[in-house]
Tab-separated table of C-alpha atoms in Angstrom:
chain	number	residue	atom	x	y	z
A	1	MET	CA	-5.506	0.900	-7.870
A	2	SER	CA	-8.200	3.424	-6.818
A	3	ASP	CA	-9.038	6.100	-4.443
A	4	MET	CA	-12.030	8.140	-3.767
A	5	SER	CA	-11.892	11.871	-3.942
A	6	GLY	CA	-15.252	13.556	-3.624
A	7	ASN	CA	-17.781	11.778	-6.023
A	8	SER	CA	-15.069	10.551	-8.284
A	9	LEU	CA	-13.113	7.399	-8.832
A	10	HIS	CA	-9.645	7.334	-9.989
A	11	TYR	CA	-7.575	4.388	-11.378
A	12	HIS	CA	-4.044	4.248	-12.379
A	13	TYR	CA	-2.355	1.507	-14.628
A	14	ILE	CA	1.006	1.041	-15.940
A	15	VAL	CA	1.161	-0.402	-19.419
A	16	PRO	CA	4.309	-2.520	-20.104
A	17	GLY	CA	5.784	-1.769	-23.640
A	18	ASP	CA	7.824	-4.963	-23.992
A	19	ASP	CA	5.017	-7.558	-23.518
A	20	PHE	CA	2.338	-7.542	-26.398
A	21	THR	CA	0.578	-10.563	-24.735
A	22	GLN	CA	-0.446	-8.138	-21.994
A	23	ALA	CA	-1.782	-5.337	-24.326
A	24	GLY	CA	-5.418	-4.792	-23.489
A	25	ALA	CA	-5.088	-5.921	-19.957
A	26	ALA	CA	-5.687	-2.383	-18.483
A	27	SER	CA	-8.701	-1.787	-20.578
A	28	SER	CA	-10.104	-5.217	-19.626
A	29	ALA	CA	-9.917	-4.083	-15.873
A	30	VAL	CA	-11.602	-0.838	-16.489
A	31	LYS	CA	-14.331	-2.584	-18.421
A	32	GLN	CA	-14.913	-4.703	-15.411
A	33	ILE	CA	-15.059	-1.580	-13.260
A	34	LEU	CA	-17.516	0.151	-15.489
A	35	LYS	CA	-19.777	-3.102	-15.503
A	36	GLN	CA	-19.687	-3.032	-11.671
A	37	LEU	CA	-20.699	0.338	-11.556
A	38	GLY	CA	-23.744	-0.526	-13.450
A	39	LEU	CA	-23.203	1.809	-16.449
A	40	ASN	CA	-25.317	1.142	-19.521
A	41	PRO	CA	-23.600	-1.247	-21.990
A	42	GLN	CA	-23.226	1.330	-24.846
A	43	THR	CA	-21.429	3.654	-22.497
A	44	ILE	CA	-19.142	0.817	-21.175
A	45	ARG	CA	-18.512	-0.298	-24.855
A	46	LYS	CA	-17.624	3.200	-26.088
A	47	MET	CA	-15.008	3.596	-23.370
A	48	SER	CA	-13.778	0.057	-23.625
A	49	ILE	CA	-13.062	0.153	-27.325
A	50	SER	CA	-11.482	3.693	-27.495
A	51	LEU	CA	-9.310	2.869	-24.370
A	52	TYR	CA	-8.323	-0.795	-25.838
A	53	GLU	CA	-7.198	1.099	-29.219
A	54	GLY	CA	-5.308	3.538	-27.306
A	55	GLU	CA	-3.681	0.996	-25.120
A	56	ILE	CA	-2.633	-1.050	-28.140
A	57	ASN	CA	-1.261	2.113	-29.786
A	58	MET	CA	0.921	2.530	-26.818
A	59	VAL	CA	2.386	-0.714	-26.866
A	60	ILE	CA	3.037	-1.108	-30.576
A	61	HIS	CA	4.229	2.524	-31.198
A	62	ALA	CA	5.414	4.044	-27.856
A	63	GLY	CA	6.950	1.400	-25.812
A	64	GLY	CA	4.189	1.327	-23.380
A	65	GLY	CA	3.177	4.264	-20.962
A	66	GLU	CA	0.469	5.009	-18.194
A	67	ILE	CA	-3.235	5.131	-18.142
A	68	ASP	CA	-5.316	7.409	-15.606
A	69	VAL	CA	-8.957	7.004	-15.559
A	70	ASP	CA	-11.356	9.262	-13.703
A	71	ILE	CA	-15.027	8.452	-13.365
A	72	ASP	CA	-17.740	10.787	-11.995
A	73	ASP	CA	-21.372	10.800	-12.347
A	74	LYS	CA	-21.173	12.874	-15.748
A	75	LYS	CA	-18.427	11.337	-17.683
A	76	ILE	CA	-15.369	8.878	-17.890
A	77	VAL	CA	-12.082	10.416	-18.757
A	78	ALA	CA	-9.034	8.363	-19.605
A	79	VAL	CA	-5.729	9.907	-20.020
A	80	LEU	CA	-3.009	7.859	-21.882
A	81	THR	CA	0.512	9.056	-21.501
A	82	ASP	CA	3.720	7.847	-23.285
A	83	TYR	CA	7.127	8.877	-23.848
A	84	GLY	CA	7.349	7.341	-27.410
A	85	PRO	CA	8.348	8.945	-30.604
A	86	GLY	CA	5.224	11.028	-30.955
A	87	ILE	CA	3.031	11.495	-33.959
A	88	GLU	CA	4.378	13.624	-36.793
A	89	ASP	CA	1.219	14.273	-38.559
A	90	VAL	CA	-2.024	13.926	-36.561
A	91	ASP	CA	-4.385	14.654	-39.416
A	92	LEU	CA	-2.583	11.917	-41.350
A	93	ALA	CA	-2.824	9.645	-38.420
A	94	MET	CA	-6.599	10.250	-38.160
A	95	GLN	CA	-7.246	8.949	-41.683
A	96	ALA	CA	-8.653	5.603	-41.813
A	97	GLY	CA	-6.362	3.137	-43.221
A	98	TRP	CA	-3.126	5.035	-42.667
A	99	SER	CA	-0.688	3.423	-40.451
A	100	THR	CA	3.285	3.310	-39.643
A	101	ALA	CA	2.931	-0.043	-38.063
A	102	SER	CA	5.409	-2.776	-38.926
A	103	GLU	CA	4.589	-5.997	-40.825
A	104	GLN	CA	5.351	-7.687	-37.394
A	105	VAL	CA	2.577	-5.643	-35.722
A	106	ARG	CA	0.138	-6.360	-38.548
A	107	GLY	CA	0.822	-10.034	-38.047
A	108	LEU	CA	-0.512	-9.449	-34.443
A	109	GLY	CA	-3.877	-8.319	-35.715
A	110	PHE	CA	-3.226	-4.407	-35.617
A	111	GLY	CA	-1.694	-1.709	-37.665
A	112	ALA	CA	-4.824	-1.453	-39.982
A	113	GLY	CA	-4.888	2.153	-39.693
A	114	MET	CA	-8.103	2.248	-37.734
A	115	GLY	CA	-6.972	2.773	-34.278
A	116	LEU	CA	-7.274	6.575	-34.140
A	117	PRO	CA	-10.392	6.705	-36.224
A	118	ASN	CA	-12.186	4.168	-34.084
A	119	MET	CA	-11.173	6.031	-30.865
A	120	LYS	CA	-12.582	9.236	-32.546
A	121	LYS	CA	-15.820	7.333	-33.516
A	122	TYR	CA	-16.536	5.833	-30.107
A	123	SER	CA	-15.557	8.666	-27.815
A	124	ASP	CA	-17.456	11.824	-27.202
A	125	GLU	CA	-14.333	13.834	-27.089
A	126	LEU	CA	-10.697	12.928	-28.305
A	127	ILE	CA	-7.745	15.186	-27.534
A	128	ILE	CA	-4.270	14.498	-28.770
A	129	ASN	CA	-1.249	16.302	-27.667
A	130	THR	CA	1.698	15.151	-29.072
A	131	THR	CA	5.511	16.247	-29.524
A	132	VAL	CA	7.749	14.404	-31.804
A	133	GLY	CA	10.570	12.864	-29.864
A	134	ALA	CA	9.042	13.344	-26.511
A	135	GLY	CA	5.721	11.366	-26.426
A	136	THR	CA	1.961	11.660	-26.531
A	137	LYS	CA	-0.994	12.347	-24.372
A	138	VAL	CA	-4.279	11.074	-25.431
A	139	THR	CA	-7.394	12.127	-23.570
A	140	ILE	CA	-10.566	10.161	-24.173
A	141	VAL	CA	-13.921	11.491	-22.812
A	142	VAL	CA	-17.115	9.500	-22.816
A	143	ASN	CA	-20.320	10.941	-21.439
A	144	ILE	CA	-22.348	8.990	-19.209
A	145	GLU	CA	-25.866	8.858	-20.418
A	146	ASN	CA	-28.528	7.574	-17.975
B	1	MET	CA	-28.367	-19.360	-34.067
B	2	LEU	CA	-27.046	-21.126	-31.099
B	3	ILE	CA	-23.511	-21.541	-30.199
B	4	LYS	CA	-23.967	-25.363	-30.242
B	5	GLU	CA	-25.217	-24.858	-33.861
B	6	ILE	CA	-22.106	-22.970	-34.977
B	7	ARG	CA	-20.132	-25.891	-33.586
B	8	ASP	CA	-22.082	-28.331	-35.523
B	9	THR	CA	-22.130	-26.334	-38.641
B	10	LEU	CA	-18.409	-25.943	-38.596
B	11	ASP	CA	-17.391	-29.470	-37.431
B	12	ALA	CA	-15.788	-27.594	-34.614
B	13	GLU	CA	-14.216	-28.623	-31.393
B	14	LEU	CA	-15.577	-26.473	-28.440
B	15	LEU	CA	-12.475	-25.636	-26.208
B	16	VAL	CA	-14.270	-23.128	-23.753
B	17	GLY	CA	-17.820	-22.541	-22.905
B	18	GLU	CA	-19.725	-25.602	-22.340
B	19	ASP	CA	-22.083	-23.445	-20.361
B	20	LEU	CA	-22.774	-21.129	-23.283
B	21	LEU	CA	-23.735	-23.670	-25.716
B	22	GLU	CA	-27.450	-22.470	-25.692
B	23	THR	CA	-26.482	-18.911	-26.099
B	24	GLU	CA	-27.853	-17.100	-29.092
B	25	VAL	CA	-25.676	-15.462	-31.631
B	26	HIS	CA	-27.121	-12.958	-33.883
B	27	THR	CA	-24.403	-11.856	-36.307
B	28	ALA	CA	-20.847	-12.639	-37.429
B	29	CYS	CA	-17.658	-11.081	-38.162
B	30	GLY	CA	-14.770	-12.775	-39.967
B	31	SER	CA	-11.156	-10.800	-39.809
B	32	ASP	CA	-7.605	-11.109	-38.875
B	33	MET	CA	-7.344	-7.499	-38.214
B	34	MET	CA	-8.721	-6.519	-34.852
B	35	SER	CA	-9.161	-2.858	-35.529
B	36	ASP	CA	-11.491	-3.728	-38.514
B	37	VAL	CA	-13.453	-5.888	-36.094
B	38	LEU	CA	-13.513	-3.037	-33.578
B	39	ALA	CA	-14.973	-0.538	-36.308
B	40	PHE	CA	-18.455	-2.048	-36.308
B	41	VAL	CA	-20.575	-2.900	-33.123
B	42	LYS	CA	-22.511	-6.047	-33.576
B	43	ASP	CA	-25.045	-7.697	-31.196
B	44	GLN	CA	-24.217	-11.022	-29.806
B	45	ALA	CA	-21.805	-11.808	-32.304
B	46	VAL	CA	-19.269	-14.439	-33.356
B	47	LEU	CA	-15.794	-13.690	-34.289
B	48	ILE	CA	-14.227	-15.908	-36.986
B	49	THR	CA	-10.449	-15.472	-37.022
B	50	GLY	CA	-7.139	-17.047	-37.982
B	51	LEU	CA	-5.292	-14.530	-35.650
B	52	LEU	CA	-4.176	-16.709	-32.671
B	53	ASN	CA	-3.462	-14.423	-29.774
B	54	GLN	CA	-4.839	-13.218	-26.568
B	55	GLN	CA	-5.873	-9.887	-28.337
B	56	ALA	CA	-8.321	-11.976	-30.497
B	57	ILE	CA	-10.403	-12.782	-27.183
B	58	ARG	CA	-9.860	-9.241	-25.662
B	59	THR	CA	-11.207	-7.692	-28.923
B	60	ALA	CA	-14.215	-9.919	-28.791
B	61	ALA	CA	-14.550	-9.172	-25.088
B	62	MET	CA	-14.471	-5.313	-25.669
B	63	MET	CA	-17.213	-5.889	-28.283
B	64	ASP	CA	-19.384	-8.066	-25.951
B	65	MET	CA	-19.187	-10.870	-28.471
B	66	VAL	CA	-20.089	-14.233	-27.286
B	67	CYS	CA	-17.944	-16.706	-29.095
B	68	VAL	CA	-14.552	-16.756	-31.093
B	69	VAL	CA	-13.928	-19.443	-33.748
B	70	PHE	CA	-10.349	-20.050	-34.713
B	71	VAL	CA	-10.057	-21.270	-38.299
B	72	ARG	CA	-7.553	-23.209	-40.310
B	73	GLY	CA	-7.098	-25.909	-37.685
B	74	LYS	CA	-5.189	-23.441	-35.433
B	75	ARG	CA	-5.256	-24.472	-31.668
B	76	PRO	CA	-5.183	-21.702	-29.149
B	77	GLY	CA	-2.811	-22.135	-26.187
B	78	GLU	CA	-3.865	-22.233	-22.431
B	79	ASP	CA	-3.133	-18.441	-22.066
B	80	ILE	CA	-5.556	-17.744	-24.649
B	81	LEU	CA	-8.152	-19.991	-23.392
B	82	GLN	CA	-7.819	-18.574	-19.755
B	83	VAL	CA	-8.540	-14.944	-21.124
B	84	ALA	CA	-11.691	-16.552	-22.666
B	85	ARG	CA	-12.715	-18.031	-19.439
B	86	GLU	CA	-12.203	-14.761	-17.521
B	87	ASN	CA	-14.420	-12.921	-20.016
B	88	GLY	CA	-17.303	-15.634	-20.455
B	89	ILE	CA	-16.515	-16.217	-24.264
B	90	ALA	CA	-17.037	-19.541	-25.900
B	91	VAL	CA	-13.882	-20.685	-28.010
B	92	MET	CA	-13.789	-23.314	-30.664
B	93	ALA	CA	-11.448	-24.491	-33.170
B	94	THR	CA	-12.364	-25.768	-36.843
B	95	THR	CA	-10.177	-27.024	-39.622
B	96	HIS	CA	-12.084	-25.097	-42.217
B	97	ARG	CA	-10.596	-22.235	-43.781
B	98	MET	CA	-11.875	-18.522	-43.152
B	99	PHE	CA	-13.806	-18.355	-46.431
B	100	THR	CA	-15.367	-21.745	-46.091
B	101	ALA	CA	-16.135	-21.166	-42.542
B	102	CYS	CA	-17.974	-17.950	-43.139
B	103	GLY	CA	-19.685	-19.417	-46.107
B	104	LEU	CA	-21.169	-22.306	-44.056
B	105	LEU	CA	-22.434	-20.109	-41.282
B	106	TYR	CA	-24.038	-17.587	-43.769
B	107	GLU	CA	-25.582	-20.632	-45.547
B	108	ALA	CA	-26.944	-21.761	-42.334
B	109	GLY	CA	-28.640	-18.305	-41.669
B	110	LEU	CA	-26.222	-16.304	-39.777
B	111	ASN	CA	-25.595	-12.879	-41.419
B	112	GLY	CA	-23.085	-9.951	-41.014
B	113	GLY	CA	-25.673	-7.398	-40.101
B	114	CYS	CA	-24.038	-4.673	-37.999
B	115	LYS	CA	-24.768	-1.241	-36.832
B	116	THR	CA	-22.627	1.705	-35.765
B	117	ILE	CA	-22.761	2.691	-32.290
Protein backbone atom coordinates (compact mmCIF):
# COMPACT_ATOMS: atom_id res chain seq x y z
CA MET A 1 0.00 0.00 0.00
CA SER A 2 1.32 3.44 -0.74
CA ASP A 3 0.21 7.02 -0.97
CA MET A 4 1.93 10.18 -2.10
CA SER A 5 2.01 13.17 0.20
CA GLY A 6 4.28 15.98 -0.89
CA ASN A 7 7.54 14.49 -1.98
CA SER A 8 7.37 11.51 0.32
CA LEU A 9 6.14 7.98 -0.15
CA HIS A 10 4.41 6.02 2.56
CA TYR A 11 3.97 2.27 2.79
CA HIS A 12 2.18 0.21 5.43
CA TYR A 13 2.56 -3.51 6.10
CA ILE A 14 0.92 -5.94 8.51
CA VAL A 15 3.34 -8.58 9.78
CA PRO A 16 1.50 -11.76 10.80
CA GLY A 17 2.82 -13.30 13.99
CA ASP A 18 1.66 -16.84 13.47
CA ASP A 19 3.36 -17.70 10.20
CA PHE A 20 7.15 -17.80 10.28
CA THR A 21 7.33 -18.79 6.61
CA GLN A 22 6.14 -15.28 5.74
CA ALA A 23 8.67 -13.53 7.97
CA GLY A 24 10.69 -11.21 5.77
CA ALA A 25 8.01 -10.73 3.12
CA ALA A 26 7.47 -7.06 4.01
CA SER A 27 11.23 -6.40 3.96
CA SER A 28 11.46 -8.07 0.55
CA ALA A 29 8.67 -5.81 -0.73
CA VAL A 30 10.42 -2.69 0.62
CA LYS A 31 13.68 -3.77 -0.97
CA GLN A 32 11.94 -4.03 -4.34
CA ILE A 33 10.51 -0.52 -3.93
CA LEU A 34 13.93 0.92 -3.05
CA LYS A 35 15.41 -0.77 -6.10
CA GLN A 36 12.69 0.66 -8.32
CA LEU A 37 13.44 4.12 -6.93
CA GLY A 38 16.99 3.65 -8.18
CA LEU A 39 18.71 4.24 -4.84
CA ASN A 40 22.31 3.17 -4.54
CA PRO A 41 22.87 -0.50 -3.64
CA GLN A 42 24.55 0.22 -0.31
CA THR A 43 21.65 2.36 0.89
CA ILE A 44 19.20 -0.34 -0.17
CA ARG A 45 21.20 -3.03 1.57
CA LYS A 46 21.48 -1.05 4.81
CA MET A 47 17.71 -0.54 5.06
CA SER A 48 16.88 -4.05 3.83
CA ILE A 49 19.06 -5.81 6.39
CA SER A 50 17.97 -3.59 9.31
CA LEU A 51 14.30 -3.93 8.43
CA TYR A 52 14.58 -7.68 7.86
CA GLU A 53 16.15 -8.22 11.29
CA GLY A 54 13.43 -6.05 12.83
CA GLU A 55 10.67 -7.92 11.03
CA ILE A 56 12.07 -11.29 12.12
CA ASN A 57 12.25 -10.00 15.71
CA MET A 58 8.58 -8.99 15.55
CA VAL A 59 7.58 -12.47 14.48
CA ILE A 60 9.73 -14.48 16.88
CA HIS A 61 9.40 -12.29 19.96
CA ALA A 62 6.23 -10.21 19.68
CA GLY A 63 3.57 -12.10 17.75
CA GLY A 64 3.83 -9.85 14.72
CA GLY A 65 2.99 -6.18 14.31
CA GLU A 66 2.97 -3.37 11.79
CA ILE A 67 5.60 -1.65 9.69
CA ASP A 68 5.37 1.89 8.33
CA VAL A 69 7.94 3.08 5.84
CA ASP A 70 8.39 6.70 4.77
CA ILE A 71 10.75 7.68 1.99
CA ASP A 72 11.69 11.20 0.98
CA ASP A 73 14.71 12.51 -0.90
CA LYS A 74 16.89 12.65 2.23
CA LYS A 75 16.14 9.47 4.16
CA ILE A 76 14.19 6.26 4.60
CA VAL A 77 12.41 5.86 7.93
CA ALA A 78 10.91 2.53 8.99
CA VAL A 79 8.79 2.32 12.15
CA LEU A 80 8.09 -1.17 13.50
CA THR A 81 5.31 -1.33 16.06
CA ASP A 82 4.34 -4.39 18.06
CA TYR A 83 2.22 -5.15 21.11
CA GLY A 84 4.43 -7.94 22.39
CA PRO A 85 6.13 -8.42 25.76
CA GLY A 86 8.57 -5.50 25.40
CA ILE A 87 12.31 -5.63 26.04
CA GLU A 88 13.29 -5.77 29.70
CA ASP A 89 16.87 -4.59 29.33
CA VAL A 90 17.61 -2.80 26.06
CA ASP A 91 21.35 -2.43 26.79
CA LEU A 92 21.62 -6.17 27.30
CA ALA A 93 19.59 -6.87 24.17
CA MET A 94 21.99 -4.69 22.17
CA GLN A 95 24.93 -6.91 23.14
CA ALA A 96 26.10 -9.21 20.38
CA GLY A 97 25.29 -12.81 21.18
CA TRP A 98 22.66 -12.12 23.84
CA SER A 99 19.23 -13.55 23.08
CA THR A 100 16.09 -14.81 24.77
CA ALA A 101 15.07 -16.80 21.69
CA SER A 102 13.91 -20.38 22.17
CA GLU A 103 15.64 -23.45 20.81
CA GLN A 104 12.79 -23.67 18.32
CA VAL A 105 13.62 -20.19 16.98
CA ARG A 106 17.31 -21.09 16.79
CA GLY A 107 16.31 -24.08 14.73
CA LEU A 108 14.80 -21.64 12.26
CA GLY A 109 18.16 -19.91 11.83
CA PHE A 110 17.62 -16.94 14.13
CA GLY A 111 18.10 -16.08 17.78
CA ALA A 112 21.89 -15.84 17.61
CA GLY A 113 21.72 -12.53 19.46
CA MET A 114 22.82 -10.55 16.41
CA GLY A 115 19.50 -8.98 15.43
CA LEU A 116 19.65 -5.68 17.30
CA PRO A 117 23.44 -5.32 16.91
CA ASN A 118 23.03 -5.79 13.16
CA MET A 119 20.21 -3.23 13.06
CA LYS A 120 22.43 -0.74 14.91
CA LYS A 121 25.33 -1.47 12.60
CA TYR A 122 23.49 -1.00 9.33
CA SER A 123 21.20 1.91 10.22
CA ASP A 124 22.19 5.55 10.55
CA GLU A 125 19.86 5.95 13.51
CA LEU A 126 18.10 3.34 15.64
CA ILE A 127 15.54 4.36 18.26
CA ILE A 128 13.94 1.78 20.55
CA ASN A 129 10.91 2.69 22.67
CA THR A 130 9.75 -0.24 24.71
CA THR A 131 7.43 -0.91 27.64
CA VAL A 132 7.45 -4.29 29.32
CA GLY A 133 4.06 -5.89 28.91
CA ALA A 134 2.86 -3.33 26.37
CA GLY A 135 5.06 -3.51 23.30
CA THR A 136 7.96 -2.07 21.38
CA LYS A 137 8.39 0.61 18.75
CA VAL A 138 11.60 0.50 16.77
CA THR A 139 12.52 3.33 14.41
CA ILE A 140 15.19 2.71 11.79
CA VAL A 141 16.61 5.63 9.82
CA VAL A 142 18.87 5.23 6.81
CA ASN A 143 20.12 8.36 5.08
CA ILE A 144 20.00 8.52 1.32
CA GLU A 145 23.40 9.36 -0.09
CA ASN A 146 23.59 10.38 -3.70
CA MET B 1 34.45 -18.66 -9.72
CA LEU B 2 31.28 -19.16 -11.75
CA ILE B 3 28.07 -20.66 -10.38
CA LYS B 4 28.46 -23.61 -12.75
CA GLU B 5 31.93 -24.25 -11.27
CA ILE B 6 30.42 -24.30 -7.78
CA ARG B 7 27.91 -26.87 -9.03
CA ASP B 8 30.67 -29.01 -10.53
CA THR B 9 33.01 -28.69 -7.52
CA LEU B 10 30.28 -29.84 -5.13
CA ASP B 11 28.71 -32.45 -7.43
CA ALA B 12 25.58 -30.47 -6.78
CA GLU B 13 22.24 -30.52 -8.49
CA LEU B 14 21.07 -27.14 -9.77
CA LEU B 15 17.43 -26.57 -8.81
CA VAL B 16 16.93 -22.93 -9.79
CA GLY B 17 19.01 -20.61 -11.96
CA GLU B 18 19.87 -22.25 -15.26
CA ASP B 19 20.27 -18.70 -16.58
CA LEU B 20 22.68 -17.78 -13.77
CA LEU B 21 25.31 -20.47 -14.42
CA GLU B 22 27.77 -17.97 -15.90
CA THR B 23 27.36 -15.52 -12.99
CA GLU B 24 30.56 -14.75 -11.14
CA VAL B 25 30.80 -15.51 -7.40
CA HIS B 26 33.53 -13.70 -5.46
CA THR B 27 33.18 -14.95 -1.88
CA ALA B 28 31.39 -17.50 0.25
CA CYS B 29 29.74 -17.80 3.63
CA GLY B 30 28.81 -21.02 5.41
CA SER B 31 26.30 -20.83 8.27
CA ASP B 32 23.01 -22.10 9.60
CA MET B 33 22.47 -18.93 11.64
CA MET B 34 21.06 -16.21 9.43
CA SER B 35 21.92 -13.27 11.69
CA ASP B 36 25.56 -14.31 11.49
CA VAL B 37 25.25 -14.22 7.71
CA LEU B 38 23.69 -10.76 7.93
CA ALA B 39 26.54 -9.44 10.06
CA PHE B 40 29.01 -9.24 7.17
CA VAL B 41 28.41 -7.89 3.72
CA LYS B 42 29.98 -9.87 0.93
CA ASP B 43 30.13 -9.07 -2.72
CA GLN B 44 28.41 -11.48 -5.12
CA ALA B 45 28.59 -14.27 -2.59
CA VAL B 46 27.33 -17.82 -2.27
CA LEU B 47 25.60 -18.95 0.93
CA ILE B 48 26.28 -22.53 2.01
CA THR B 49 23.73 -23.66 4.57
CA GLY B 50 21.89 -26.56 6.12
CA LEU B 51 18.97 -24.32 7.06
CA LEU B 52 16.06 -25.44 4.95
CA ASN B 53 13.49 -22.65 4.99
CA GLN B 54 12.43 -19.58 3.02
CA GLN B 55 14.47 -17.33 5.30
CA ALA B 56 17.71 -18.84 3.99
CA ILE B 57 16.76 -17.47 0.56
CA ARG B 58 15.38 -14.18 1.91
CA THR B 59 18.58 -13.64 3.90
CA ALA B 60 20.64 -14.20 0.76
CA ALA B 61 18.39 -11.79 -1.13
CA MET B 62 18.83 -9.05 1.50
CA MET B 63 22.60 -9.43 1.13
CA ASP B 64 22.48 -9.37 -2.70
CA MET B 65 23.93 -12.88 -2.73
CA VAL B 66 23.66 -14.75 -6.01
CA CYS B 67 23.55 -18.41 -5.00
CA VAL B 68 22.45 -20.67 -2.12
CA VAL B 69 23.79 -24.21 -1.68
CA PHE B 70 21.89 -26.59 0.61
CA VAL B 71 24.21 -29.20 2.14
CA ARG B 72 23.79 -32.66 3.68
CA GLY B 73 21.45 -33.78 0.91
CA LYS B 74 18.65 -31.45 1.98
CA ARG B 75 16.11 -30.79 -0.77
CA PRO B 76 14.22 -27.49 -0.65
CA GLY B 77 10.48 -27.55 -1.30
CA GLU B 78 8.69 -25.68 -4.04
CA ASP B 79 7.85 -22.76 -1.69
CA ILE B 80 11.56 -22.17 -1.11
CA LEU B 81 12.42 -22.49 -4.80
CA GLN B 82 9.70 -19.99 -5.66
CA VAL B 83 11.21 -17.34 -3.35
CA ALA B 84 14.56 -17.96 -5.07
CA ARG B 85 13.04 -17.48 -8.54
CA GLU B 86 11.37 -14.24 -7.42
CA ASN B 87 14.71 -12.94 -6.18
CA GLY B 88 16.93 -14.16 -9.00
CA ILE B 89 19.01 -16.47 -6.82
CA ALA B 90 20.48 -19.76 -8.01
CA VAL B 91 19.77 -22.75 -5.76
CA MET B 92 21.55 -26.08 -5.63
CA ALA B 93 21.68 -29.14 -3.40
CA THR B 94 24.72 -31.24 -2.57
CA THR B 95 25.13 -34.39 -0.50
CA HIS B 96 28.38 -33.06 0.99
CA ARG B 97 28.32 -31.93 4.59
CA MET B 98 28.94 -28.29 5.47
CA PHE B 99 32.63 -28.64 6.37
CA THR B 100 33.44 -30.64 3.25
CA ALA B 101 31.46 -28.35 0.95
CA CYS B 102 33.24 -25.27 2.33
CA GLY B 103 36.60 -27.04 2.10
CA LEU B 104 36.10 -28.06 -1.51
CA LEU B 105 35.15 -24.53 -2.53
CA TYR B 106 38.04 -23.01 -0.60
CA GLU B 107 40.45 -25.45 -2.21
CA ALA B 108 39.05 -24.51 -5.60
CA GLY B 109 39.94 -20.86 -4.96
CA LEU B 110 36.89 -19.32 -3.33
CA ASN B 111 37.58 -17.43 -0.12
CA GLY B 112 35.53 -15.94 2.68
CA GLY B 113 36.75 -12.40 2.13
CA CYS B 114 34.26 -9.95 3.44
CA LYS B 115 33.94 -6.33 4.34
CA THR B 116 31.80 -4.39 6.73
CA ILE B 117 29.42 -1.99 5.09
